[in-house]
Tab-separated table of C-alpha atoms (C1' of nucleotides) in Angstrom:
chain	number	residue	atom	x	y	z
A	3	MET	CA	15.183	-35.170	15.199
A	4	ALA	CA	18.166	-37.463	15.678
A	5	LYS	CA	18.904	-36.989	19.361
A	6	ALA	CA	16.652	-34.186	20.527
A	7	LYS	CA	13.697	-36.082	21.920
A	8	LYS	CA	13.939	-34.676	25.407
A	9	LYS	CA	12.857	-31.099	25.014
A	10	SER	CA	12.738	-28.892	28.076
A	11	SER	CA	9.386	-27.428	29.013
A	12	ARG	CA	10.987	-24.034	28.664
A	13	ASP	CA	11.673	-24.729	24.993
A	14	ARG	CA	8.230	-26.121	24.397
A	15	ILE	CA	6.700	-22.971	25.824
A	16	LEU	CA	8.908	-20.849	23.598
A	17	ASP	CA	7.924	-22.911	20.529
A	18	ALA	CA	4.232	-22.611	21.245
A	19	ALA	CA	4.504	-18.912	21.972
A	20	GLU	CA	6.551	-18.230	18.840
A	21	LYS	CA	3.962	-19.888	16.627
A	22	LEU	CA	0.991	-18.225	18.213
A	23	PHE	CA	2.517	-14.764	18.500
A	24	ALA	CA	3.508	-15.029	14.825
A	25	GLN	CA	-0.011	-15.944	13.813
A	26	HIS	CA	-2.013	-13.552	15.936
A	27	GLY	CA	0.298	-10.960	17.346
A	28	PHE	CA	1.208	-10.210	20.942
A	29	ASP	CA	-2.256	-9.108	22.042
A	30	GLY	CA	-4.049	-11.705	19.915
A	31	VAL	CA	-2.878	-14.532	22.068
A	32	THR	CA	-3.471	-15.407	25.743
A	33	MET	CA	-1.130	-17.189	28.069
A	34	ARG	CA	-3.747	-19.917	28.457
A	35	GLN	CA	-3.732	-20.558	24.700
A	36	ILE	CA	0.039	-20.727	24.673
A	37	MET	CA	0.164	-23.120	27.569
A	38	ARG	CA	-2.569	-25.295	26.153
A	39	ALA	CA	-0.456	-25.619	22.990
A	40	ALA	CA	2.627	-26.270	25.080
A	41	GLY	CA	0.860	-28.945	27.114
A	42	ALA	CA	1.417	-27.502	30.567
A	43	ASP	CA	-0.244	-25.253	33.075
A	44	VAL	CA	-0.321	-21.467	32.902
A	45	ALA	CA	1.530	-21.093	36.139
A	46	LEU	CA	4.567	-22.771	34.613
A	47	ALA	CA	4.910	-20.014	32.061
A	48	TYR	CA	5.089	-17.477	34.888
A	49	TYR	CA	7.626	-19.577	36.626
A	50	HIS	CA	10.010	-19.627	33.653
A	51	PHE	CA	9.233	-16.155	32.332
A	52	LYS	CA	7.842	-13.750	34.828
A	53	SER	CA	5.315	-12.020	32.573
A	54	LYS	CA	3.768	-12.265	29.154
A	55	ARG	CA	5.895	-9.478	27.863
A	56	ASP	CA	9.019	-11.185	29.137
A	57	LEU	CA	7.970	-14.360	27.344
A	58	PHE	CA	7.593	-12.385	24.147
A	59	ASP	CA	11.070	-10.901	24.523
A	60	ALA	CA	12.492	-14.331	25.175
A	61	VAL	CA	10.917	-15.580	21.939
A	62	MET	CA	12.551	-12.762	20.032
A	63	LEU	CA	15.936	-13.155	21.655
A	64	ARG	CA	16.170	-16.915	21.220
A	65	ARG	CA	16.881	-16.746	17.487
A	66	VAL	CA	18.141	-13.276	16.727
A	67	GLU	CA	21.677	-13.902	17.868
A	68	LEU	CA	22.189	-16.961	15.677
A	69	LEU	CA	20.550	-15.205	12.724
A	70	ASN	CA	22.787	-12.175	12.983
A	71	GLU	CA	25.859	-14.316	13.520
A	72	ILE	CA	25.297	-16.328	10.355
A	73	ARG	CA	24.548	-13.234	8.310
A	74	LEU	CA	27.698	-11.529	9.518
A	75	GLU	CA	29.705	-14.614	8.664
A	76	ALA	CA	28.220	-14.668	5.156
A	77	LEU	CA	29.295	-11.075	4.654
A	78	GLU	CA	32.786	-11.697	6.020
A	79	ASP	CA	33.203	-14.756	3.833
A	80	LEU	CA	32.211	-12.694	0.826
A	81	GLU	CA	34.630	-9.868	1.660
A	82	ARG	CA	37.421	-12.364	2.207
A	83	ARG	CA	36.914	-13.750	-1.252
A	84	HIS	CA	37.132	-10.228	-2.707
A	85	LYS	CA	40.375	-9.125	-1.094
A	86	ASP	CA	40.858	-5.889	-3.008
A	87	ASN	CA	37.926	-5.158	-5.240
A	88	PRO	CA	34.717	-4.822	-3.262
A	89	PRO	CA	31.942	-7.362	-3.851
A	90	THR	CA	28.984	-6.365	-6.018
A	91	VAL	CA	25.747	-4.990	-4.662
A	92	GLU	CA	23.913	-8.167	-5.656
A	93	GLU	CA	26.401	-10.349	-3.810
A	94	ILE	CA	25.983	-8.294	-0.667
A	95	ILE	CA	22.210	-8.474	-0.829
A	96	SER	CA	22.471	-12.238	-1.318
A	97	ALA	CA	24.676	-12.464	1.780
A	98	PHE	CA	21.903	-10.661	3.657
A	99	VAL	CA	19.065	-12.865	2.345
A	100	ASN	CA	20.543	-16.311	1.828
A	101	PRO	CA	21.087	-17.087	5.500
A	102	LEU	CA	17.327	-16.797	6.009
A	103	LEU	CA	16.877	-19.575	3.457
A	104	GLU	CA	19.605	-21.612	4.952
A	105	LEU	CA	18.049	-21.530	8.411
A	106	LEU	CA	14.650	-22.320	6.961
A	107	ALA	CA	16.110	-25.395	5.342
A	108	ARG	CA	17.560	-26.479	8.656
A	109	GLU	CA	14.425	-26.317	10.743
A	110	GLN	CA	11.404	-25.755	8.529
A	111	GLY	CA	8.675	-24.926	11.006
A	112	LYS	CA	10.450	-22.849	13.569
A	113	TRP	CA	12.100	-20.179	11.529
A	114	ARG	CA	9.063	-19.747	9.354
A	115	HIS	CA	7.044	-18.576	12.311
A	116	TYR	CA	9.913	-16.442	13.503
A	117	TYR	CA	10.095	-14.584	10.189
A	118	ALA	CA	6.374	-13.977	10.257
A	119	LEU	CA	6.796	-12.440	13.703
A	120	ILE	CA	9.610	-10.201	12.499
A	121	ALA	CA	7.452	-8.969	9.658
A	122	GLN	CA	4.717	-7.949	12.034
A	123	ILE	CA	7.137	-6.180	14.330
A	124	ASN	CA	8.863	-4.390	11.489
A	125	ASN	CA	5.532	-2.961	10.358
A	126	SER	CA	4.216	-2.103	13.800
A	127	THR	CA	4.067	1.531	14.769
A	128	GLU	CA	4.185	0.483	18.394
A	129	PHE	CA	7.267	-1.795	18.245
A	130	GLY	CA	8.824	-1.394	14.827
A	131	GLY	CA	11.081	1.534	15.457
A	132	GLU	CA	12.326	0.334	18.799
A	133	LEU	CA	12.664	-3.424	18.479
A	134	MET	CA	14.049	-3.630	14.945
A	135	THR	CA	16.592	-0.984	15.892
A	136	ARG	CA	17.627	-2.834	19.003
A	137	TYR	CA	17.903	-6.265	17.447
A	138	PHE	CA	19.081	-5.654	13.931
A	139	ASP	CA	20.687	-2.284	13.456
A	140	PRO	CA	24.234	-3.176	14.408
A	141	LEU	CA	24.275	-5.915	11.784
A	142	VAL	CA	22.433	-3.759	9.279
A	143	LYS	CA	24.956	-0.980	9.666
A	144	ARG	CA	27.669	-3.435	8.861
A	145	PHE	CA	25.905	-4.404	5.632
A	146	ILE	CA	25.257	-0.813	4.744
A	147	GLY	CA	28.949	-0.171	5.168
A	148	ALA	CA	29.672	-2.846	2.564
A	149	LEU	CA	27.069	-1.373	0.241
A	150	ARG	CA	28.613	2.059	0.654
A	151	ARG	CA	31.954	0.694	-0.550
A	152	ALA	CA	30.242	-0.977	-3.508
A	153	LEU	CA	28.507	2.288	-4.403
A	154	PRO	CA	31.268	4.798	-3.647
A	155	GLU	CA	29.595	7.967	-4.849
A	156	CYS	CA	26.293	7.273	-3.190
A	157	ASP	CA	24.421	9.917	-1.240
A	158	GLU	CA	23.915	8.717	2.358
A	159	ARG	CA	20.194	9.334	2.412
A	160	ASP	CA	19.709	7.380	-0.809
A	161	LEU	CA	21.554	4.505	0.823
A	162	PHE	CA	19.340	4.429	3.885
A	163	TRP	CA	16.086	4.770	1.956
A	164	SER	CA	17.241	1.984	-0.347
A	165	TYR	CA	17.816	-0.256	2.642
A	166	HIS	CA	14.408	0.682	3.926
A	167	PHE	CA	12.782	-0.495	0.709
A	168	LEU	CA	14.799	-3.702	0.960
A	169	SER	CA	13.632	-4.201	4.532
A	170	GLY	CA	9.949	-3.881	3.583
A	171	ALA	CA	10.215	-6.223	0.593
A	172	LEU	CA	12.189	-8.775	2.572
A	173	THR	CA	10.048	-8.997	5.691
A	174	LEU	CA	6.780	-9.131	3.738
A	175	THR	CA	8.145	-11.891	1.539
A	176	PHE	CA	9.307	-14.023	4.429
A	177	ALA	CA	6.024	-13.506	6.268
A	178	GLU	CA	4.344	-15.892	3.797
A	179	THR	CA	0.939	-14.351	4.126
A	180	GLY	CA	-0.553	-16.072	1.142
A	181	ARG	CA	-1.400	-12.916	-0.678
A	182	ILE	CA	0.732	-13.537	-3.794
A	183	ASP	CA	-1.021	-16.865	-4.190
A	184	ASN	CA	-4.338	-15.089	-4.517
A	185	LEU	CA	-3.131	-12.211	-6.595
A	186	SER	CA	-1.302	-14.389	-9.113
A	187	GLY	CA	-4.113	-16.915	-9.384
A	188	GLY	CA	-1.876	-19.589	-8.019
A	189	ILE	CA	1.124	-19.355	-10.363
A	190	CYS	CA	3.215	-17.913	-7.513
A	191	ARG	CA	3.245	-19.339	-4.026
A	192	SER	CA	4.019	-17.593	-0.767
A	193	ASP	CA	5.812	-20.574	0.621
A	194	ASP	CA	8.100	-20.911	-2.418
A	195	MET	CA	11.062	-19.192	-0.862
A	196	ASP	CA	13.378	-20.456	-3.564
A	197	ALA	CA	11.368	-18.589	-6.171
A	198	ALA	CA	11.470	-15.459	-4.022
A	199	ASN	CA	15.195	-15.807	-3.375
A	200	ALA	CA	15.923	-16.290	-7.074
A	201	ARG	CA	14.386	-12.872	-7.762
A	202	MET	CA	14.885	-10.638	-4.768
A	203	PRO	CA	18.622	-9.935	-4.929
A	204	ALA	CA	18.453	-8.952	-8.601
A	205	PHE	CA	15.394	-6.765	-8.030
A	206	ILE	CA	16.815	-5.033	-4.953
A	207	ALA	CA	20.326	-4.615	-6.356
A	208	ALA	CA	18.885	-2.903	-9.421
A	209	GLY	CA	17.050	-0.524	-7.125
A	210	PHE	CA	20.195	0.337	-5.178
A	211	LYS	CA	22.192	0.905	-8.353
A	212	ALA	CA	19.494	3.116	-9.882
A	213	LEU	CA	19.101	5.253	-6.777
A	214	CYS	CA	22.616	5.358	-5.412
A	215	VAL	CA	24.349	7.285	-8.166
A	216	PRO	CA	26.101	10.619	-7.948
A	217	ARG	CA	23.797	13.621	-8.523
A	218	LYS	CA	24.370	17.189	-9.491
A	219	GLN	CA	22.985	18.211	-6.105
A	220	SER	CA	22.974	15.846	-3.217
A	221	ALA	CA	19.191	16.154	-2.832
A	222	PRO	CA	17.123	14.005	-5.153
A	223	LYS	CA	14.952	15.600	-7.729
A	224	ARG	CA	11.473	16.062	-6.403
A	225	ALA	CA	8.660	14.191	-8.092
A	226	LYS	CA	5.905	16.644	-8.883
A	227	ARG	CA	2.945	14.335	-8.254
A	228	LYS	CA	1.825	15.154	-11.734
A	229	THR	CA	-0.176	11.950	-12.088
A	230	VAL	CA	-2.864	13.106	-9.670
A	231	SER	CA	-5.820	14.405	-11.538
A	232	ARG	CA	-7.206	17.906	-11.034
A	233	ARG	CA	-10.558	16.604	-9.743
A	234	ALA	CA	-8.894	15.494	-6.543
A	235	ARG	CA	-11.589	16.308	-4.084
A	236	LYS	CA	-14.284	13.849	-3.047
B	2	MET	CA	-11.578	22.637	9.214
B	3	ALA	CA	-13.504	25.267	7.293
B	4	LYS	CA	-17.008	24.000	7.644
B	5	ALA	CA	-16.806	20.546	9.230
B	6	LYS	CA	-17.343	21.347	12.856
B	7	LYS	CA	-20.388	19.156	13.372
B	8	LYS	CA	-19.028	15.651	13.186
B	9	SER	CA	-21.341	12.745	13.676
B	10	SER	CA	-20.632	10.474	16.616
B	11	ARG	CA	-20.355	7.629	14.117
B	12	ASP	CA	-17.407	9.419	12.459
B	13	ARG	CA	-15.785	10.270	15.758
B	14	ILE	CA	-15.911	6.610	16.731
B	15	LEU	CA	-14.357	5.632	13.399
B	16	ASP	CA	-11.618	8.225	13.813
B	17	ALA	CA	-10.743	7.038	17.277
B	18	ALA	CA	-10.858	3.402	16.268
B	19	GLU	CA	-8.676	4.021	13.212
B	20	LYS	CA	-6.008	5.686	15.215
B	21	LEU	CA	-5.942	3.110	18.026
B	22	PHE	CA	-6.121	0.111	15.733
B	23	ALA	CA	-3.256	1.532	13.700
B	24	GLN	CA	-1.146	2.058	16.807
B	25	HIS	CA	-1.860	-1.206	18.649
B	26	GLY	CA	-3.560	-3.651	16.274
B	27	PHE	CA	-7.010	-5.146	16.499
B	28	ASP	CA	-6.418	-7.109	19.703
B	29	GLY	CA	-4.287	-4.459	21.285
B	30	VAL	CA	-7.244	-2.127	21.761
B	31	THR	CA	-10.451	-2.420	23.725
B	32	MET	CA	-13.816	-0.968	22.896
B	33	ARG	CA	-13.583	0.990	26.134
B	34	GLN	CA	-10.354	2.653	25.051
B	35	ILE	CA	-11.833	3.515	21.705
B	36	MET	CA	-14.945	5.021	23.237
B	37	ARG	CA	-12.997	6.915	25.845
B	38	ALA	CA	-11.027	8.494	22.979
B	39	ALA	CA	-14.242	9.133	21.057
B	40	GLY	CA	-15.869	10.754	24.113
B	41	ALA	CA	-18.954	8.572	24.329
B	42	ASP	CA	-20.176	5.446	26.060
B	43	VAL	CA	-19.273	1.942	24.967
B	44	ALA	CA	-22.865	1.027	24.242
B	45	LEU	CA	-22.958	3.600	21.514
B	46	ALA	CA	-20.333	1.760	19.563
B	47	TYR	CA	-22.444	-1.368	19.659
B	48	TYR	CA	-25.421	0.620	18.524
B	49	HIS	CA	-23.629	1.940	15.406
B	50	PHE	CA	-21.512	-1.127	14.700
B	51	LYS	CA	-22.764	-4.335	16.102
B	52	SER	CA	-19.443	-5.832	17.158
B	53	LYS	CA	-15.804	-4.985	17.542
B	54	ARG	CA	-14.962	-6.862	14.398
B	55	ASP	CA	-17.622	-4.969	12.456
B	56	LEU	CA	-16.212	-1.703	13.653
B	57	PHE	CA	-12.810	-2.753	12.393
B	58	ASP	CA	-14.246	-3.666	9.028
B	59	ALA	CA	-15.993	-0.285	8.880
B	60	VAL	CA	-12.689	1.467	9.573
B	61	MET	CA	-11.086	-0.363	6.690
B	62	LEU	CA	-13.967	0.205	4.295
B	63	ARG	CA	-14.352	3.916	4.957
B	64	ARG	CA	-11.255	4.943	3.046
B	65	VAL	CA	-10.452	2.061	0.658
B	66	GLU	CA	-12.992	3.038	-1.938
B	67	LEU	CA	-11.767	6.625	-2.296
B	68	LEU	CA	-8.161	5.466	-2.306
B	69	ASN	CA	-8.699	2.949	-5.064
B	70	GLU	CA	-10.809	5.373	-7.072
B	71	ILE	CA	-8.111	8.046	-7.076
B	72	ARG	CA	-5.421	5.558	-7.967
B	73	LEU	CA	-7.437	4.215	-10.865
B	74	GLU	CA	-7.975	7.717	-12.074
B	75	ALA	CA	-4.275	8.455	-11.924
B	76	LEU	CA	-3.587	5.419	-14.073
B	77	GLU	CA	-6.299	6.269	-16.553
B	78	ASP	CA	-5.056	9.835	-16.832
B	79	LEU	CA	-1.610	8.490	-17.538
B	80	GLU	CA	-2.766	6.107	-20.205
B	81	ARG	CA	-4.841	8.819	-21.814
B	82	ARG	CA	-1.768	10.959	-22.182
B	83	HIS	CA	0.111	8.070	-23.815
B	84	LYS	CA	-2.413	7.207	-26.475
B	85	ASP	CA	-0.325	4.761	-28.466
B	86	ASN	CA	2.994	4.110	-26.798
B	87	PRO	CA	2.571	2.652	-23.298
B	88	PRO	CA	3.696	4.732	-20.321
B	89	THR	CA	6.984	3.847	-18.719
B	90	VAL	CA	7.312	1.577	-15.688
B	91	GLU	CA	8.331	4.493	-13.526
B	92	GLU	CA	5.318	6.516	-14.545
B	93	ILE	CA	3.023	3.623	-13.672
B	94	ILE	CA	4.635	3.153	-10.258
B	95	SER	CA	4.271	6.876	-9.637
B	96	ALA	CA	0.579	6.664	-10.483
B	97	PHE	CA	0.302	3.943	-7.871
B	98	VAL	CA	2.189	5.823	-5.165
B	99	ASN	CA	1.457	9.487	-5.722
B	100	PRO	CA	-2.224	9.322	-4.738
B	101	LEU	CA	-1.112	8.237	-1.270
B	102	LEU	CA	0.871	11.446	-0.918
B	103	GLU	CA	-1.996	13.465	-2.304
B	104	LEU	CA	-4.478	12.139	0.251
B	105	LEU	CA	-1.933	12.627	3.036
B	106	ALA	CA	-1.622	16.282	2.046
B	107	ARG	CA	-5.378	16.646	2.104
B	108	GLU	CA	-5.975	15.327	5.632
B	109	GLN	CA	-2.686	14.837	7.427
B	110	GLY	CA	-3.729	12.900	10.490
B	111	LYS	CA	-6.363	10.582	9.178
B	112	TRP	CA	-4.633	8.907	6.247
B	113	ARG	CA	-1.431	8.530	8.153
B	114	HIS	CA	-3.078	6.235	10.619
B	115	TYR	CA	-4.850	4.410	7.855
B	116	TYR	CA	-1.610	3.620	6.055
B	117	ALA	CA	-0.111	2.351	9.258
B	118	LEU	CA	-3.099	0.042	9.622
B	119	ILE	CA	-2.710	-1.219	6.070
B	120	ALA	CA	0.952	-2.040	6.698
B	121	GLN	CA	0.063	-4.156	9.704
B	122	ILE	CA	-2.638	-6.001	7.817
B	123	ASN	CA	-0.436	-6.567	4.792
B	124	ASN	CA	2.153	-8.209	7.010
B	125	SER	CA	-0.222	-10.215	9.137
B	126	THR	CA	-0.368	-13.974	8.582
B	127	GLU	CA	-3.876	-13.964	9.995
B	128	PHE	CA	-5.397	-11.228	7.808
B	129	GLY	CA	-2.868	-10.317	5.124
B	130	GLY	CA	-3.763	-12.857	2.506
B	131	GLU	CA	-7.494	-12.432	2.857
B	132	LEU	CA	-8.038	-8.705	3.465
B	133	MET	CA	-5.438	-7.308	1.081
B	134	THR	CA	-6.810	-9.556	-1.616
B	135	ARG	CA	-10.396	-8.478	-0.986
B	136	TYR	CA	-9.729	-4.774	-0.811
B	137	PHE	CA	-6.865	-4.152	-3.223
B	138	ASP	CA	-6.486	-6.934	-5.755
B	139	PRO	CA	-8.946	-5.637	-8.377
B	140	LEU	CA	-7.085	-2.374	-8.544
B	141	VAL	CA	-3.693	-4.009	-8.336
B	142	LYS	CA	-4.488	-6.302	-11.232
B	143	ARG	CA	-5.331	-3.266	-13.289
B	144	PHE	CA	-1.903	-1.750	-12.514
B	145	ILE	CA	-0.166	-5.090	-13.221
B	146	GLY	CA	-1.885	-5.057	-16.582
B	147	ALA	CA	-0.335	-1.709	-17.369
B	148	LEU	CA	3.084	-2.945	-16.227
B	149	ARG	CA	2.706	-6.008	-18.420
B	150	ARG	CA	2.218	-3.784	-21.456
B	151	ALA	CA	5.240	-1.701	-20.504
B	152	LEU	CA	7.344	-4.888	-20.133
B	153	PRO	CA	6.039	-6.967	-23.004
B	154	GLU	CA	8.328	-9.923	-22.811
B	155	CYS	CA	8.060	-10.333	-19.034
B	156	ASP	CA	7.501	-13.679	-17.456
B	157	GLU	CA	4.264	-13.655	-15.445
B	158	ARG	CA	5.827	-14.927	-12.258
B	159	ASP	CA	8.532	-12.269	-12.365
B	160	LEU	CA	5.828	-9.693	-12.676
B	161	PHE	CA	3.880	-10.859	-9.629
B	162	TRP	CA	6.990	-11.246	-7.487
B	163	SER	CA	8.103	-7.759	-8.487
B	164	TYR	CA	4.759	-6.383	-7.418
B	165	HIS	CA	5.128	-8.269	-4.163
B	166	PHE	CA	8.429	-6.535	-3.421
B	167	LEU	CA	6.846	-3.234	-4.301
B	168	SER	CA	3.984	-3.944	-1.896
B	169	GLY	CA	6.331	-4.678	1.012
B	170	ALA	CA	8.469	-1.616	0.404
B	171	LEU	CA	5.484	0.649	-0.006
B	172	THR	CA	3.460	-0.423	3.036
B	173	LEU	CA	6.479	-0.351	5.358
B	174	THR	CA	7.426	3.106	4.149
B	175	PHE	CA	3.961	4.519	4.688
B	176	ALA	CA	3.712	2.929	8.105
B	177	GLU	CA	6.152	5.531	9.420
B	178	THR	CA	7.489	3.360	12.188
B	179	GLY	CA	10.434	5.545	12.987
B	180	ARG	CA	12.984	2.909	12.263
B	181	ILE	CA	14.844	4.734	9.475
B	182	ASP	CA	15.276	7.688	11.820
B	183	ASN	CA	17.213	5.475	14.235
B	184	LEU	CA	19.127	3.547	11.605
B	185	SER	CA	20.254	6.665	9.740
B	186	GLY	CA	21.179	8.560	12.874
B	187	GLY	CA	18.555	11.174	12.064
B	188	ILE	CA	19.498	12.139	8.528
B	189	CYS	CA	16.406	10.373	7.178
B	190	ARG	CA	12.963	10.775	8.705
B	191	SER	CA	10.064	8.322	8.633
B	192	ASP	CA	7.565	11.119	8.281
B	193	ASP	CA	9.330	12.719	5.326
B	194	MET	CA	7.089	11.181	2.706
B	195	ASP	CA	8.332	13.571	0.072
B	196	ALA	CA	11.837	12.123	0.478
B	197	ALA	CA	10.430	8.621	0.212
B	198	ASN	CA	8.340	9.464	-2.805
B	199	ALA	CA	11.277	11.078	-4.553
B	200	ARG	CA	13.122	7.789	-4.355
B	201	MET	CA	10.647	4.892	-4.405
B	202	PRO	CA	9.486	4.991	-8.038
B	203	ALA	CA	13.033	5.048	-9.398
B	204	PHE	CA	14.117	2.253	-7.027
B	205	ILE	CA	11.119	0.023	-7.776
B	206	ALA	CA	11.046	0.705	-11.505
B	207	ALA	CA	14.682	-0.371	-11.746
B	208	GLY	CA	13.801	-3.591	-9.962
B	209	PHE	CA	10.969	-4.343	-12.350
B	210	LYS	CA	13.138	-3.621	-15.362
B	211	ALA	CA	15.981	-5.816	-14.076
B	212	LEU	CA	13.739	-8.753	-13.265
B	213	CYS	CA	11.135	-8.578	-16.003
B	214	VAL	CA	13.280	-9.321	-18.995
B	215	PRO	CA	13.065	-12.212	-21.415
B	216	ARG	CA	15.012	-15.291	-20.353
B	217	LYS	CA	16.384	-18.273	-22.164
B	218	GLN	CA	14.119	-20.391	-20.020
B	219	SER	CA	11.062	-18.947	-18.347
B	220	ALA	CA	12.246	-20.051	-14.938
B	221	PRO	CA	14.779	-17.755	-13.300
B	222	LYS	CA	18.258	-18.964	-12.640
B	223	ARG	CA	18.477	-20.418	-9.191
B	224	ALA	CA	20.710	-18.749	-6.732
B	225	LYS	CA	23.003	-21.296	-5.179
B	226	ARG	CA	23.153	-19.878	-1.676
B	227	LYS	CA	26.863	-19.905	-2.046
B	228	THR	CA	27.370	-17.101	0.494
B	229	VAL	CA	26.495	-19.342	3.437
B	230	SER	CA	29.569	-20.574	5.087
B	231	ARG	CA	30.325	-24.264	5.612
B	232	ARG	CA	30.252	-23.967	9.394
B	233	ALA	CA	26.531	-23.517	9.301
B	234	ARG	CA	25.488	-25.468	12.331
B	235	LYS	CA	25.109	-24.013	15.714
C	7	DG	C1'	-29.079	8.440	19.651
C	8	DT	C1'	-27.306	8.204	23.993
C	9	DC	C1'	-26.888	6.606	28.490
C	10	DT	C1'	-26.890	3.333	33.001
C	11	DA	C1'	-26.401	-1.019	34.595
C	12	DT	C1'	-25.103	-5.432	34.418
C	13	DA	C1'	-24.530	-10.199	32.720
C	14	DG	C1'	-21.233	-13.659	31.825
C	15	DC	C1'	-16.589	-14.645	30.759
C	16	DT	C1'	-11.660	-14.309	30.191
C	17	DT	C1'	-7.588	-12.097	31.319
C	18	DG	C1'	-2.668	-11.687	33.474
C	19	DA	C1'	-0.768	-12.944	37.495
C	20	DT	C1'	0.137	-15.151	42.258
C	21	DA	C1'	0.049	-18.112	46.614
C	22	DG	C1'	1.032	-22.312	48.124
C	23	DA	C1'	0.833	-27.581	48.134
C	24	DC	C1'	3.651	-31.301	46.305
D	7	DG	C1'	9.485	-27.926	38.239
D	8	DT	C1'	4.828	-28.557	38.110
D	9	DC	C1'	0.262	-28.292	39.557
D	10	DT	C1'	-4.499	-26.620	41.891
D	11	DA	C1'	-6.949	-22.886	43.194
D	12	DT	C1'	-8.023	-18.391	43.148
D	13	DC	C1'	-8.101	-13.159	42.635
D	14	DA	C1'	-9.150	-8.651	41.080
D	15	DA	C1'	-9.611	-6.446	36.966
D	16	DG	C1'	-11.085	-5.879	32.601
D	17	DC	C1'	-13.404	-7.764	28.552
D	18	DT	C1'	-17.371	-7.977	24.762
D	19	DA	C1'	-21.916	-7.470	24.416
D	20	DT	C1'	-26.862	-6.631	25.652
D	21	DA	C1'	-31.294	-5.032	27.989
D	22	DG	C1'	-33.811	-1.290	28.812
D	23	DA	C1'	-34.647	3.641	30.471
D	24	DC	C1'	-34.781	8.211	28.490
DNA sequence: GTCTATAGCTTGATAGAC
DNA sequence: GTCTATCAAGCTATAGAC
């Protein structure tokens, strides 16, 4: 807020769109709503971005580059500090998660909406597979490489499924939906990202270490679904 | 497919709505699209359900009761088998997850779309807090009670955050978005729920056990975000 | 229960003045 | 860059015939 008083209309449109897309999804928002929030006419949105979908893509693209850059830097810093012995699983997870907190601390409102948007995309059948792959997989593969070195005898499939569980836990947590507030009767709060961050790396790292161990066969033992009762028809 | 050839139009509308809502979200689908897929006129939808929102609620409600009932039964069966000593964390998680697989095996197509819908709702800022609380929290509290007994010295907040991580991992996994297929270069498949189920309980149980341990103080140690580099401005 | 027909509005997008 | 004005299309929802 020091110098940045003169914000371009393009940025104000992106800000308004980011917030509204995060709250209601791509189809839950109209260009008119966005432009009302941005304080300008609809036609201006089509001047800067030629369609609603292009505006959406611009919202996504605006932050993803910085986010990935900072995460990569966190990982490289970590590896530099551990010249020979690889860093621990927990340290690697922290390098993946901490930058999200750091950015949140920098500009409270903006990143919060962005994370909520990512959570929706990650869990969307329509966009999840495609967009998450396009925007995040190069970085994620880099992190998985580090995890592979920290868990040298790990089966590849266990590694990918473990990351998948991490991804689900992470995006839901940063979506701040308010559910944990209700479930816990108020003793946990969705917007308490420090509380989440104090717990997630330990939780996730334990999962990786439990799953990514050498096996007799490379395939995991199959659970037998024995907990389902025999009266399993309606 | 044995006997059920005569399906009521009400059910055909619900089936079509379930599939389309799961694929594109509430606002991403029109009543016309739904009724085109259901093979009847739009007006019929308003006859059976009086609004689009009511149709959506009916889609949600149709399956949630059976789902929760079977899960509760799985937990009660488990506890019955462990009269005195409480079941393990992993067994409890399996009782929470296995019924999803069981229902999927019963009616492939239907539940698959339903799970994808749940994943979107769970991660929606707009509906997540409210709807997940309304539909699932009674059952979830029952499971958390069982986990509390299996982890007797656990801090309450650790318990709720652990469940939160479980919830994110679980809903994303059952959404089958196709992302893990891309990320893993094809060696893991989103629709291979047996592979997911073989891994998730072990992963999640390890997380619970790592986090839910007695501490010196009840508050967890704060991570210091030390992995973020000093050059953290754009 | 199921359809036709239509009301009343909102949508994404554009043409063109300034 | 920004606005006014407008379009064709599609939207939710209802009234009323059968």
